[in-house]
Short mmCIF file of C-alpha atoms and ligand atoms in Angstrom, two decimals:
data_model
loop_
_atom_site.label_atom_id
_atom_site.label_comp_id
_atom_site.label_asym_id
_atom_site.label_seq_id
_atom_site.Cartn_x
_atom_site.Cartn_y
_atom_site.Cartn_z
CA UNK S 16 -7.35 13.67 7.13
CA UNK S 17 -6.65 17.35 6.36
CA UNK S 18 -4.68 16.06 3.37
CA UNK S 19 -7.76 14.13 2.27
CA UNK S 20 -9.66 17.43 2.03
CA UNK S 21 -6.81 19.09 0.14
CA UNK S 22 -6.61 16.12 -2.23
CA UNK S 23 -10.35 16.34 -2.87
CA UNK S 24 -10.02 20.02 -3.80
CA UNK S 25 -7.05 19.50 -6.13
CA UNK S 26 -8.04 16.27 -7.90
CA UNK S 27 -10.76 15.77 -10.48
CA UNK S 28 -13.56 13.59 -9.04
CA UNK S 29 -12.65 10.36 -10.89
CA UNK S 30 -9.08 10.42 -9.51
CA UNK S 31 -10.08 11.44 -6.00
CA UNK S 32 -12.72 8.71 -5.70
CA UNK S 33 -10.31 6.14 -7.11
CA UNK S 34 -8.12 6.78 -4.05
CA UNK S 35 -10.86 7.40 -1.52
CA UNK S 36 -13.38 4.76 -2.53
CA UNK S 37 -13.68 1.07 -1.78
CA UNK S 38 -15.90 -1.90 -2.67
CA UNK S 39 -19.69 -1.92 -2.59
CA UNK S 40 -21.09 -0.47 0.69
CA UNK S 41 -17.55 0.32 1.86
CA UNK S 42 -18.39 -1.41 5.15
CA UNK S 43 -15.07 -3.25 5.36
CA UNK S 44 -13.26 -0.03 4.45
CA UNK S 45 -14.86 1.77 7.41
CA UNK S 46 -14.21 -1.18 9.72
CA UNK S 47 -10.50 -1.02 8.86
CA UNK S 48 -10.14 2.20 10.84
CA UNK S 49 -13.03 1.93 13.31
CA UNK S 50 -11.84 -1.50 14.53
CA UNK S 51 -8.96 0.28 16.29
CA UNK S 52 -11.57 1.97 18.50
CA UNK S 53 -12.47 -1.38 20.06
CA UNK S 54 -9.25 -1.24 22.05
CA UNK S 55 -7.70 1.28 24.39
CA UNK S 56 -4.03 1.92 25.10
CA UNK S 57 -3.02 1.72 28.76
CA UNK S 58 -0.17 4.13 29.51
CA UNK S 59 2.43 3.47 32.20
CA UNK S 60 4.02 6.45 33.93
CA UNK S 61 7.15 7.33 35.91
CA UNK S 62 9.28 5.47 33.42
CA UNK S 63 12.43 7.20 32.09
CA UNK S 64 11.33 8.10 28.56
CA UNK S 65 13.95 10.77 27.95
CA UNK S 66 15.40 8.76 25.07
CA UNK S 67 13.21 6.57 22.94
CA UNK S 68 14.02 4.44 19.91
CA UNK S 69 11.19 4.02 17.40
CA UNK S 70 13.23 2.02 14.88
CA UNK S 71 12.56 -1.55 13.87
CA UNK S 72 13.67 -4.09 11.29
CA UNK S 73 11.19 -5.50 8.81
CA UNK S 74 11.80 -7.57 5.67
CA UNK S 75 15.50 -7.30 6.47
CA UNK S 76 15.48 -3.49 6.40
CA UNK S 77 16.00 -1.17 9.36
CA UNK S 78 13.41 1.60 9.29
CA UNK S 79 13.25 4.58 11.67
CA UNK S 80 9.67 3.91 12.77
CA UNK S 81 7.28 1.00 12.38
CA UNK S 82 5.26 2.09 9.35
CA UNK S 83 5.97 1.94 5.61
CA UNK S 84 4.22 2.73 2.32
CA UNK S 85 1.87 0.12 0.83
CA UNK S 86 1.93 -0.40 -2.94
CA UNK S 87 -0.58 1.81 -4.75
CA UNK S 88 -0.98 2.20 -8.51
CA UNK S 89 -1.04 5.17 -10.89
CA UNK S 90 0.77 7.84 -8.83
CA UNK S 91 1.27 10.18 -11.78
CA UNK S 92 -2.47 10.32 -12.24
CA UNK S 93 -2.67 11.90 -8.79
CA UNK S 94 0.42 14.11 -8.92
CA UNK S 95 3.16 14.65 -11.48
CA UNK S 96 5.82 13.91 -8.82
CA UNK S 97 4.60 10.32 -9.18
CA UNK S 98 6.29 7.29 -7.62
CA UNK S 99 9.67 9.03 -7.67
CA UNK S 100 8.28 11.74 -5.39
CA UNK S 101 6.64 9.12 -3.17
CA UNK S 102 9.81 7.05 -2.65
CA UNK S 103 11.84 10.18 -1.94
CA UNK S 104 9.22 11.26 0.61
CA UNK S 105 9.35 7.82 2.27
CA UNK S 106 13.16 7.86 2.45
CA UNK S 107 13.17 11.39 3.88
CA UNK S 108 10.61 10.27 6.46
CA UNK S 109 12.90 7.36 7.43
CA UNK S 110 10.92 4.53 5.97
CA UNK S 111 10.46 1.99 3.19
CA UNK S 112 8.49 2.27 -0.04
CA UNK S 113 6.64 -0.50 -1.85
CA UNK S 114 6.21 0.00 -5.62
CA UNK S 115 3.07 -1.32 -7.31
CA UNK S 116 3.18 -3.44 -10.48
CA UNK S 117 0.74 -0.94 -12.01
CA UNK S 118 3.00 2.02 -11.32
CA UNK S 119 3.41 4.94 -13.71
CA UNK S 120 7.21 4.98 -13.21
CA UNK S 121 9.42 2.02 -14.09
CA UNK S 122 11.04 -0.35 -11.59
CA UNK S 123 14.43 1.05 -12.63
CA UNK S 124 13.55 4.76 -12.45
CA UNK S 125 12.10 4.38 -8.96
CA UNK S 126 15.27 2.60 -7.86
CA UNK S 127 17.33 5.49 -9.29
CA UNK S 128 15.19 8.10 -7.52
CA UNK S 129 16.23 7.03 -4.02
CA UNK S 130 18.64 4.78 -2.13
CA UNK S 131 15.95 4.20 0.50
CA UNK S 132 14.73 0.67 1.23
CA UNK S 133 12.33 -0.60 -1.43
CA UNK S 134 9.98 -3.48 -2.07
CA UNK S 135 8.32 -4.42 -5.35
CA UNK S 136 4.71 -5.62 -5.30
CA UNK S 137 4.25 -8.44 -7.78
CA UNK S 138 1.45 -10.67 -9.09
CA UNK S 139 1.64 -14.16 -10.51
CA UNK S 140 0.50 -13.16 -14.00
CA UNK S 141 -0.93 -15.39 -16.74
CA UNK S 142 2.25 -14.79 -18.67
CA UNK S 143 4.67 -16.30 -16.14
CA UNK S 144 7.60 -15.04 -18.20
CA UNK S 145 6.48 -11.49 -17.38
CA UNK S 146 6.48 -12.26 -13.64
CA UNK S 147 9.91 -13.81 -14.10
CA UNK S 148 11.08 -10.69 -15.97
CA UNK S 149 9.96 -8.49 -13.05
CA UNK S 150 11.87 -10.67 -10.59
CA UNK S 151 15.03 -10.33 -12.66
CA UNK S 152 14.56 -6.57 -13.08
CA UNK S 153 14.09 -6.20 -9.30
CA UNK S 154 17.27 -8.20 -8.69
CA UNK S 155 19.17 -6.02 -11.15
CA UNK S 156 17.78 -2.80 -9.66
CA UNK S 157 18.61 -4.02 -6.15
CA UNK S 158 15.15 -4.15 -4.58
CA UNK S 159 15.29 -5.38 -0.99
CA UNK S 160 12.17 -7.52 -0.98
CA UNK S 161 9.16 -8.67 -2.98
CA UNK S 162 5.55 -8.71 -1.91
CA UNK S 163 3.08 -10.94 -3.69
CA UNK S 164 -0.49 -9.63 -3.71
CA UNK S 165 -2.92 -12.56 -3.59
CA UNK S 166 -6.30 -10.89 -3.11
CA UNK S 167 -7.07 -9.93 -6.72
CA UNK S 168 -8.47 -13.09 -8.39
CA UNK S 169 -11.09 -10.59 -9.58
CA UNK S 170 -11.43 -6.85 -9.02
CA UNK S 171 -13.71 -5.66 -6.22
CA UNK S 172 -16.81 -3.75 -7.33
CA UNK S 173 -15.85 -0.19 -6.52
CA UNK S 174 -19.11 1.60 -7.12
CA UNK S 175 -17.68 5.11 -6.98
CA UNK S 176 -15.44 4.17 -9.91
CA UNK S 177 -18.41 2.74 -11.82
CA UNK S 178 -20.14 6.10 -11.38
CA UNK S 179 -17.16 8.31 -12.26
CA UNK S 180 -15.98 6.08 -15.12
CA UNK S 181 -12.60 5.16 -13.57
CA UNK S 182 -13.02 1.65 -14.89
CA UNK S 183 -10.96 -0.63 -17.15
CA UNK S 184 -11.14 0.66 -19.84
CA UNK S 185 -12.00 4.20 -18.58
CA UNK S 186 -15.52 5.47 -19.40
CA UNK S 187 -15.26 9.04 -18.18
CA UNK S 188 -18.06 10.53 -20.29
CA UNK S 189 -18.78 14.20 -20.89
CA UNK S 190 -19.33 15.09 -17.21
CA UNK S 191 -16.06 13.36 -16.30
CA UNK S 192 -14.09 15.36 -18.86
CA UNK S 193 -15.82 18.59 -17.82
CA UNK S 194 -14.93 17.90 -14.22
CA UNK S 195 -11.31 17.31 -15.21
CA UNK S 196 -11.26 20.59 -17.17
CA UNK S 197 -12.48 22.46 -14.08
CA UNK S 198 -9.42 21.32 -12.11
CA UNK S 199 -7.02 23.62 -13.88
CA UNK S 200 -3.93 23.05 -11.74
CA UNK S 201 -4.19 19.26 -12.05
CA UNK S 202 -4.99 19.40 -15.80
CA UNK S 203 -2.13 21.79 -16.56
CA UNK S 204 0.39 19.56 -14.79
CA UNK S 205 -1.05 16.40 -16.33
CA UNK S 206 -0.62 17.83 -19.82
CA UNK S 207 2.75 19.45 -19.33
CA UNK S 208 4.62 16.69 -17.51
CA UNK S 209 5.99 13.73 -19.37
CA UNK S 210 5.36 10.86 -19.81
CA UNK S 211 1.59 10.59 -19.96
CA UNK S 212 0.68 8.33 -17.05
CA UNK S 213 0.49 4.72 -18.08
CA UNK S 214 1.45 1.31 -16.68
CA UNK S 215 5.03 1.66 -17.81
CA UNK S 216 6.20 -1.72 -16.51
CA UNK S 217 3.93 -3.41 -19.04
CA UNK S 218 4.11 -1.21 -22.09
CA UNK S 219 6.78 -3.21 -23.94
CA UNK S 220 4.60 -6.33 -23.76
CA UNK S 221 1.59 -4.59 -25.22
CA UNK S 222 3.50 -3.26 -28.21
CA UNK S 223 4.81 -6.74 -28.94
CA UNK S 224 1.66 -8.67 -28.20
CA UNK S 225 -1.27 -6.92 -29.63
CA UNK S 226 -2.76 -4.73 -32.21
CA UNK S 227 -4.58 -1.92 -30.51
CA UNK S 228 -4.99 -3.48 -27.02
CA UNK S 229 -4.54 -0.81 -24.40
CA UNK S 230 -2.04 -1.32 -21.61
CA UNK S 231 -4.93 -1.40 -19.12
CA UNK S 232 -6.76 -4.11 -21.06
CA UNK S 233 -3.56 -6.10 -21.29
CA UNK S 234 -2.98 -5.84 -17.51
CA UNK S 235 -6.53 -6.87 -16.85
CA UNK S 236 -6.15 -9.89 -19.10
CA UNK S 237 -3.07 -10.91 -17.09
CA UNK S 238 -4.92 -11.54 -13.81
CA UNK S 239 -4.99 -15.29 -13.50
CA UNK S 240 -7.74 -17.03 -11.54
CA UNK S 241 -5.91 -20.35 -11.65
CA UNK S 242 -3.04 -19.13 -9.43
CA UNK S 243 -2.52 -21.31 -6.34
CA UNK S 244 -0.05 -21.66 -3.46
CA UNK S 245 2.19 -23.72 -5.78
CA UNK S 246 2.75 -20.58 -7.87
CA UNK S 247 3.50 -18.54 -4.75
CA UNK S 248 6.06 -21.18 -3.70
CA UNK S 249 7.60 -21.04 -7.20
CA UNK S 250 7.98 -17.29 -6.89
CA UNK S 251 9.61 -17.49 -3.45
CA UNK S 252 12.19 -19.88 -4.91
CA UNK S 253 12.88 -17.57 -7.86
CA UNK S 254 13.46 -14.56 -5.63
CA UNK S 255 15.57 -15.94 -2.81
CA UNK S 256 15.47 -12.77 -0.66
CA UNK S 257 12.85 -11.48 1.87
CA UNK S 258 9.39 -12.25 0.50
CA UNK S 259 6.00 -11.13 1.82
CA UNK S 260 2.53 -12.37 0.97
CA UNK S 261 -0.04 -9.55 0.95
CA UNK S 262 -3.76 -10.10 1.41
CA UNK S 263 -3.83 -12.68 4.21
CA UNK S 264 -6.97 -12.63 6.38
CA UNK S 265 -7.15 -16.13 7.86
CA UNK S 266 -5.01 -18.21 10.19
CA UNK S 267 -5.16 -21.06 7.67
CA UNK S 268 -3.67 -19.02 4.82
CA UNK S 269 -1.06 -17.51 7.15
CA UNK S 270 0.06 -21.04 8.09
CA UNK S 271 0.41 -22.05 4.44
CA UNK S 272 2.39 -18.87 3.71
CA UNK S 273 4.76 -19.74 6.56
CA UNK S 274 5.04 -23.36 5.38
CA UNK S 275 6.04 -22.41 1.83
CA UNK S 276 8.82 -20.16 3.11
CA UNK S 277 7.43 -16.61 3.06
CA UNK S 278 9.33 -14.25 5.36
CA UNK S 279 6.30 -12.09 6.14
CA UNK S 280 2.53 -11.98 5.85
CA UNK S 281 0.77 -8.69 5.23
CA UNK S 282 -2.60 -8.94 6.94
CA UNK S 283 -4.72 -6.93 4.53
CA UNK S 284 -8.04 -6.60 2.71
CA UNK S 285 -6.57 -4.26 0.07
CA UNK S 286 -7.88 -1.21 1.91
CA UNK S 287 -11.47 -2.49 1.61
CA UNK S 288 -11.22 -2.39 -2.18
CA UNK S 289 -11.75 -6.09 -2.86
CA UNK S 290 -14.39 -8.03 -0.88
CA UNK S 291 -16.81 -5.92 1.11
CA UNK S 292 -17.86 -7.80 4.24
CA UNK S 293 -14.49 -9.36 5.04
CA UNK S 294 -12.77 -8.55 8.36
CA UNK S 295 -10.54 -5.60 9.16
CA UNK S 296 -6.84 -6.49 9.54
CA UNK S 297 -6.83 -5.32 13.17
CA UNK S 298 -9.63 -7.77 14.01
CA UNK S 299 -7.77 -10.85 12.80
CA UNK S 300 -4.15 -9.98 13.38
CA UNK S 301 -4.06 -11.22 17.00
CA UNK S 302 -5.04 -14.78 15.97
CA UNK S 303 -2.59 -14.74 13.06
CA UNK S 304 0.27 -13.59 15.32
CA UNK S 305 -0.57 -16.35 17.77
CA UNK S 306 -0.51 -18.99 14.99
CA UNK S 307 2.55 -17.94 12.98
CA UNK S 308 4.19 -14.99 14.74
CA UNK S 309 7.21 -17.11 15.71
CA UNK S 310 7.82 -18.13 12.05
CA UNK S 311 7.07 -15.05 9.95
CA UNK S 312 6.82 -11.29 10.40
CA UNK S 313 3.18 -10.27 10.67
CA UNK S 314 2.49 -6.83 9.21
CA UNK S 315 -0.81 -4.94 9.48
CA UNK S 316 -1.98 -3.19 6.30
CA UNK S 317 -5.07 -1.01 6.19
CA UNK S 318 -7.01 1.61 8.10
CA UNK S 319 -4.03 3.30 9.74
CA UNK S 320 -4.68 7.05 10.08
CA UNK S 321 -3.10 7.81 13.47
CA UNK S 322 0.08 7.01 15.35
CA UNK S 323 -2.01 5.35 18.07
CA UNK S 324 -3.40 2.91 15.47
CA UNK S 325 0.17 1.77 14.80
CA UNK S 326 0.86 1.39 18.54
CA UNK S 327 -2.33 -0.66 19.00
CA UNK S 328 -1.31 -2.96 16.13
CA UNK S 329 2.15 -3.43 17.67
CA UNK S 330 0.57 -4.18 21.04
CA UNK S 331 -1.51 -6.83 19.24
CA UNK S 332 1.74 -8.41 18.04
CA UNK S 333 2.29 -6.82 14.61
CA UNK S 334 5.92 -6.40 13.59
CA UNK S 335 5.06 -3.16 11.76
CA UNK S 336 2.22 -1.46 9.89
CA UNK S 337 1.85 -0.23 6.36
CA UNK S 338 -0.71 1.92 4.61
CA UNK S 339 -1.75 3.48 1.32
CA UNK S 340 -4.13 6.38 1.71
CA UNK S 341 -2.17 7.83 4.64
CA UNK S 342 0.54 8.98 2.21
CA UNK S 343 -1.52 9.05 -1.01
CA UNK S 344 -3.77 11.89 0.18
CA UNK S 345 -0.58 13.85 0.88
CA UNK S 346 0.92 12.98 -2.50
CA UNK S 347 -2.29 13.97 -4.31
CA UNK S 348 -2.54 17.24 -2.37
CA UNK S 349 1.05 18.44 -2.74
CA UNK S 350 3.32 15.88 -4.39
CA UNK S 351 6.52 14.76 -2.67
CA UNK S 352 6.24 17.48 0.00
CA UNK S 353 2.67 16.46 0.81
CA UNK S 354 3.56 12.78 1.10
CA UNK S 355 6.57 13.68 3.25
CA UNK S 356 4.49 15.91 5.52
CA UNK S 357 1.74 13.33 5.99
CA UNK S 358 4.28 10.59 6.81
CA UNK S 359 6.12 12.96 9.15
CA UNK S 360 2.94 13.76 11.06
CA UNK S 361 2.24 10.07 11.52
CA UNK S 362 5.82 9.53 12.66
CA UNK S 363 5.59 12.37 15.20
CA UNK S 364 2.40 10.83 16.57
CA UNK S 365 4.14 7.47 17.01
CA UNK S 366 7.05 9.13 18.80
CA UNK S 367 4.92 11.23 21.10
CA UNK S 368 2.48 8.46 21.97
CA UNK S 369 5.31 6.04 22.73
CA UNK S 370 6.57 8.55 25.30
CA UNK S 371 3.05 8.85 26.73
CA UNK S 372 2.71 5.06 26.77
CA UNK S 373 5.94 4.69 28.74
CA UNK S 374 7.71 2.56 26.10
CA UNK S 375 11.29 3.38 25.10
CA UNK S 376 11.61 0.84 22.27
CA UNK S 377 9.28 -0.96 19.90
CA UNK S 378 9.87 -4.37 21.51
CA UNK S 379 8.55 -3.03 24.82
CA UNK S 380 5.08 -2.52 23.35
CA UNK S 381 2.96 -5.53 24.19
CA UNK S 382 -0.51 -6.80 25.02
CA UNK S 383 -0.12 -5.37 28.52
CA UNK S 384 -0.68 -1.95 26.93
CA UNK S 385 -4.03 -2.99 25.41
CA UNK S 386 -7.49 -3.22 26.91
CA UNK S 387 -10.69 -4.15 25.07
CA UNK S 388 -13.25 -1.38 25.36
C1 LIG D 141 -5.44 4.14 -4.92
C2 LIG D 141 -4.99 2.79 -4.43
C3 LIG D 141 -4.32 1.95 -5.30
C4 LIG D 141 -3.88 0.70 -4.86
N1 LIG D 141 -3.15 -0.09 -5.71
C5 LIG D 141 -2.66 -1.28 -5.26
C6 LIG D 141 -1.82 -2.08 -6.08
O1 LIG D 141 -1.51 -1.73 -7.21
N2 LIG D 141 -1.36 -3.25 -5.57
C7 LIG D 141 -1.67 -3.69 -4.30
O2 LIG D 141 -1.23 -4.75 -3.88
N3 LIG D 141 -2.45 -2.94 -3.50
C8 LIG D 141 -2.94 -1.75 -3.93
N4 LIG D 141 -3.71 -0.98 -3.10
C9 LIG D 141 -3.96 -1.44 -1.72
C10 LIG D 141 -2.85 -0.93 -0.78
O3 LIG D 141 -1.63 -1.59 -1.03
C11 LIG D 141 -3.21 -1.16 0.69
O4 LIG D 141 -3.53 -2.51 0.87
C12 LIG D 141 -4.36 -0.29 1.16
O5 LIG D 141 -4.23 1.02 0.67
C13 LIG D 141 -4.38 -0.27 2.69
O6 LIG D 141 -5.43 0.49 3.18
P1 LIG D 141 -5.27 2.04 3.62
O7 LIG D 141 -5.34 2.82 2.35
O8 LIG D 141 -6.41 2.25 4.51
O9 LIG D 141 -3.94 2.19 4.30
C14 LIG D 141 -4.17 0.28 -3.52
C15 LIG D 141 -4.84 1.14 -2.66
C16 LIG D 141 -5.25 2.40 -3.09
C17 LIG D 141 -5.96 3.30 -2.13
#
């Protein structure tokens, strides 16, 4: 959370609140982290914890500790190191990176930036040929897995963004531009680093398709409210490698995901950015593990700010955790080094608290370590 403060100082308000904000009253957003407080960890002592192994395997990739980076858009708006800096930070911190469709660095350039394990976050778009193109590009660039985000049939109402003007299309207004001008370090780097942030994975389509439509408008027009499980099944077939479905909050949807052949479900409410009032991942993950944990990997996404949150999720049956803001605040504050440092702190907390818990490997962490407050 120190990185959150540093990010707030460095970023203009519209960019900071785009990261920090969530939908409507932000109730779900707060629940995502506070739900971890409903459980305590029960340590066991006089166990030989001289050597511990924090590694695990998720989506076919061995990672050094059970947390990886969730897909988040627009990195170059936050720091000129962008997605390339973020994937390098993840690899240096011994973990996996998930690239967003609305990234400001291409699928190929991110793959070139690091040999670390990587996932691409995809949508079933109105133009199915574009989704198909992404699948092919990910195959060519050797991505290890795909994750299909299913919780954006419409955008959540993020009221901070409505106030600052970080909307589609942006409506920053005079006060927004003045605020940007006041953040000299950010503005200097924004103007002097190429290319100007944009949704680079889409640009070629916009040039071909339209006269004057911005890339943002084009992306927005691509969200398809008619998408169903049939389309998700189609995508799984096209990919033919580890495939996760992101945005699951119910046992029923988790069962369908398992039935259509997904390898993992990411239990997530998009960091509280979509529907306010829906449950926190930690509250529903136990039931989902019980229903489908023997068929698919169940990953918790959202609210993780501490190593103990990760351990509680594992004790609840999660295979691993992932998160966005935990590394984004670091990236926004200090680029690759900031993202690396924030991930490293989280990793150290996992290591130290595993020793205190009396667990020498991830598979030893179980419900016997949890107690409801
Ligand atoms: C600034 C920002 C941008 C995001 N962009 C995307 C995105 O492009 N695609 C996606 O599936 N999820 C996106 N998310 C949601 C994250 O993948 C993840 O679900 C969320 O950050 C988890 O909550 P946490 O930030 O508390 O860890 C975004 C989240 C943030 C904060």
